Coordinates of C-alpha atoms and ligand atoms in Angstrom, one line a residue:
M1 CA 79.7 145.3 40.6
K2 CA 76.1 146.1 41.2
I3 CA 75.1 148.3 44.1
T4 CA 71.5 148.5 45.3
Y5 CA 70.4 151.1 47.8
L6 CA 68.3 149.7 50.6
G7 CA 67.7 153.0 52.4
H8 CA 69.6 154.9 55.1
A9 CA 73.2 153.3 55.1
A10 CA 72.1 149.9 53.9
F11 CA 73.2 148.5 50.5
A12 CA 73.3 145.2 48.6
V13 CA 76.5 144.8 46.6
A14 CA 76.9 142.0 44.1
F15 CA 80.7 141.6 43.8
N16 CA 82.5 138.9 42.0
G17 CA 79.4 136.6 42.2
K18 CA 78.9 137.0 45.9
N19 CA 76.1 139.0 47.6
L20 CA 77.2 141.5 50.2
I21 CA 74.7 143.3 52.4
L22 CA 76.1 146.4 54.1
D23 CA 74.7 147.8 57.4
P24 CA 71.1 146.5 57.1
F25 CA 68.5 148.8 58.7
I26 CA 65.5 148.2 56.6
S27 CA 62.5 146.8 58.5
P28 CA 62.5 149.7 61.0
N29 CA 63.0 152.3 58.2
E30 CA 59.7 153.9 57.2
L31 CA 61.2 155.0 53.9
A32 CA 62.1 151.4 53.0
Q33 CA 58.9 149.6 53.6
H34 CA 58.8 148.4 50.0
I35 CA 62.0 146.4 50.5
D36 CA 61.4 142.8 51.6
V37 CA 64.2 141.9 54.0
T38 CA 63.3 138.2 53.8
A39 CA 63.8 138.2 50.0
L40 CA 67.4 139.6 50.2
A41 CA 70.2 137.3 49.0
A42 CA 73.3 137.4 51.1
D43 CA 76.6 135.6 51.4
Y44 CA 78.2 138.1 53.8
I45 CA 76.9 141.0 55.9
L46 CA 79.4 143.8 56.4
V47 CA 78.7 145.8 59.7
S48 CA 80.6 149.1 60.1
H49 CA 79.7 149.6 63.7
G50 CA 77.2 148.6 66.4
H51 CA 74.5 151.3 66.2
S52 CA 70.9 150.0 65.8
D53 CA 70.5 152.0 62.5
H54 CA 73.2 149.7 61.1
V55 CA 72.5 146.3 62.6
A56 CA 68.7 146.1 63.0
D57 CA 68.2 143.4 60.3
V58 CA 71.5 141.5 60.5
E59 CA 70.1 138.7 62.6
T60 CA 67.0 138.2 60.3
I61 CA 69.2 138.2 57.1
A62 CA 71.8 135.9 58.6
I63 CA 69.3 133.4 59.8
N64 CA 67.4 133.4 56.4
T65 CA 70.5 133.1 54.3
G66 CA 73.3 131.6 56.4
A67 CA 75.4 134.7 55.6
S68 CA 78.5 135.4 57.7
V69 CA 79.0 138.7 59.5
I70 CA 82.2 140.7 58.7
S71 CA 82.9 143.4 61.3
N72 CA 85.2 144.2 64.2
Y73 CA 85.9 141.5 66.8
E74 CA 83.4 142.9 69.4
I75 CA 80.5 142.9 66.9
V76 CA 81.3 139.5 65.4
S77 CA 81.5 138.1 69.0
W78 CA 78.1 139.6 69.9
F79 CA 76.5 138.0 66.9
A80 CA 78.3 134.7 67.5
E81 CA 76.5 134.5 70.9
K82 CA 73.3 134.5 68.8
G83 CA 74.6 131.6 66.7
I84 CA 75.6 133.7 63.7
S85 CA 78.9 133.0 62.1
G86 CA 81.4 135.7 61.3
H87 CA 84.9 136.9 60.5
P88 CA 86.4 139.4 63.0
L89 CA 88.8 142.1 61.9
N90 CA 90.3 145.2 63.6
L91 CA 91.3 148.5 62.1
G92 CA 94.1 148.3 59.5
G93 CA 93.5 144.6 58.8
T94 CA 93.0 143.2 55.4
C95 CA 91.7 139.7 54.7
K96 CA 91.0 137.8 51.5
F97 CA 87.5 136.4 51.1
E98 CA 85.8 134.5 48.3
F99 CA 84.7 137.8 46.7
G100 CA 88.0 139.6 47.0
S101 CA 90.1 141.5 49.5
L102 CA 88.6 143.6 52.3
K103 CA 90.3 146.1 54.5
Y104 CA 88.7 147.5 57.7
V105 CA 89.6 151.1 57.9
N106 CA 89.3 153.9 60.4
A107 CA 86.1 155.9 61.0
V108 CA 85.6 158.7 63.5
H109 CA 82.3 158.0 65.2
S110 CA 81.1 155.8 68.2
S111 CA 80.0 152.2 68.4
V112 CA 77.7 150.5 71.0
L113 CA 75.4 147.6 70.3
P114 CA 71.6 147.8 70.8
D115 CA 71.7 146.1 74.3
G116 CA 74.5 148.5 75.5
T117 CA 77.4 146.0 74.8
Y118 CA 80.6 147.8 73.8
G119 CA 80.7 147.7 70.0
G120 CA 84.5 148.1 69.4
N121 CA 85.9 150.9 67.2
P122 CA 83.7 152.0 64.3
G123 CA 85.1 151.4 60.9
G124 CA 84.6 151.4 57.2
F125 CA 85.4 148.9 54.4
V126 CA 87.5 149.0 51.3
V127 CA 86.7 146.0 49.0
W128 CA 88.5 145.1 45.8
D129 CA 89.5 142.5 43.3
A130 CA 91.9 142.7 40.3
Q131 CA 89.3 144.7 38.3
Q132 CA 87.4 147.0 40.7
A133 CA 87.3 148.6 44.1
F134 CA 84.8 150.4 46.4
Y135 CA 84.9 152.1 49.8
F136 CA 82.0 152.1 52.2
A137 CA 82.9 154.7 54.9
G138 CA 80.3 153.7 57.5
D139 CA 79.3 156.5 59.8
T140 CA 82.2 158.9 60.1
A141 CA 83.3 162.5 60.4
L142 CA 85.7 163.7 57.7
H143 CA 89.2 162.7 58.9
T144 CA 92.7 162.8 57.4
D145 CA 93.2 159.0 57.7
M146 CA 91.1 158.8 54.6
Q147 CA 94.2 160.0 52.8
L148 CA 95.8 156.6 53.5
I149 CA 93.2 154.8 51.4
P150 CA 94.8 155.7 48.0
L151 CA 98.2 154.8 49.5
T152 CA 97.2 151.4 50.7
C153 CA 94.4 150.2 48.5
P154 CA 93.8 150.0 44.7
K155 CA 92.2 152.9 42.9
L156 CA 88.5 153.3 43.9
D157 CA 85.8 153.1 41.3
V158 CA 83.2 154.4 43.6
A159 CA 82.8 155.3 47.3
I160 CA 79.7 155.3 49.5
L161 CA 79.9 158.2 52.0
P162 CA 77.5 159.6 54.6
I163 CA 76.2 163.0 53.7
G164 CA 73.4 163.7 56.1
D165 CA 75.3 165.8 58.7
N166 CA 74.5 165.9 62.4
F167 CA 75.5 162.3 63.2
T168 CA 78.2 162.1 60.5
M169 CA 79.9 164.4 58.1
G170 CA 77.6 166.4 55.8
Y171 CA 78.0 166.7 52.0
A172 CA 80.4 169.6 52.1
D173 CA 82.9 167.5 54.2
A174 CA 82.1 164.5 52.0
L175 CA 83.3 166.5 49.0
L176 CA 86.6 167.0 50.8
A177 CA 86.6 163.3 51.6
S178 CA 86.3 162.5 47.9
D179 CA 89.6 164.4 47.4
F180 CA 91.3 162.5 50.3
I181 CA 90.3 159.1 48.8
G182 CA 90.9 160.0 45.2
C183 CA 87.4 159.1 44.0
N184 CA 85.1 161.4 42.0
K185 CA 82.1 159.0 41.9
I186 CA 80.3 159.1 45.2
I187 CA 77.1 157.5 46.3
G188 CA 75.5 159.3 49.2
C189 CA 73.9 157.6 52.3
H190 CA 72.8 158.3 55.8
Y191 CA 70.5 161.2 54.8
D192 CA 66.7 161.9 55.0
T193 CA 65.9 158.9 57.3
F194 CA 65.3 161.1 60.3
G195 CA 64.5 164.8 60.7
Y196 CA 68.0 165.6 61.9
I197 CA 69.6 164.4 58.7
E198 CA 67.2 165.7 56.0
I199 CA 69.2 167.3 53.2
D200 CA 68.7 169.5 50.1
H201 CA 69.4 167.0 47.3
A202 CA 69.8 169.6 44.5
A203 CA 72.3 171.6 46.6
A204 CA 74.3 168.5 47.5
K205 CA 74.6 167.4 43.9
K206 CA 75.4 170.9 42.7
A207 CA 78.3 171.1 45.2
F208 CA 79.9 168.0 43.7
A209 CA 79.2 168.9 40.1
E210 CA 80.9 172.3 40.6
K211 CA 84.1 170.4 41.5
G212 CA 83.7 168.0 38.5
K213 CA 82.5 165.2 40.7
E214 CA 79.4 163.1 40.8
L215 CA 77.1 162.6 43.8
I216 CA 74.7 159.8 43.1
L217 CA 71.5 159.7 45.3
L218 CA 69.8 156.4 44.5
D219 CA 66.1 155.9 45.1
I220 CA 65.5 153.2 47.7
G221 CA 65.4 149.9 45.8
A222 CA 67.3 151.4 42.8
S223 CA 70.7 150.0 41.6
I224 CA 73.8 151.2 39.8
E225 CA 76.0 148.9 37.8
L226 CA 79.7 149.6 37.4
Ligands
NI301 NI1 76.3 155.4 64.0
MN302 MN1 74.1 155.8 61.8

């Protein structure tokens, strides 16, 4: 799999020959102005919850590419009214897609869509095939349900966790989360975009390194191949 950071909590993941876009908030992000939203390839857009800093570019990408939205029922229904196709899930549900299996897992956060429509329960995604697996936590606090992931999903190769604190867990809690999910390779997200979530990169990486773990902080536009 190839994971490209698009800023904030947005990623492009090439998985099994399909292009997944996660939580696209790119055009409003001052730090991501060098990313051209209209040039992104997408087969599916995974949306963890309804907040505008996760859905801002869903419509543009879906219209440009014909990609389907994968999210909870409420969010998929909201986009369906705009003519965008999608696949609804709810917490605990797994479904097989062209790219592999996807499970919608618990997140402890809130979820409302930009126009005030109820956005269902927030979630995260575990995606896997026979060879590899990743977890995208979405916006979440540290919570013990993360301990269910190693019991119910294949071994994770990498996990994308929020580390910016204030609106989500910070990196110290993300370090505990990495224990809960049994994964020592973590890609950080949801940091630095706004004043409330600016972090000390060196301190965050050091905290992980001291526990024999790796915290990867990708430049916006940079990729990692696994
Ligand atoms: Ni949020
Ligand atoms: Mn957010």
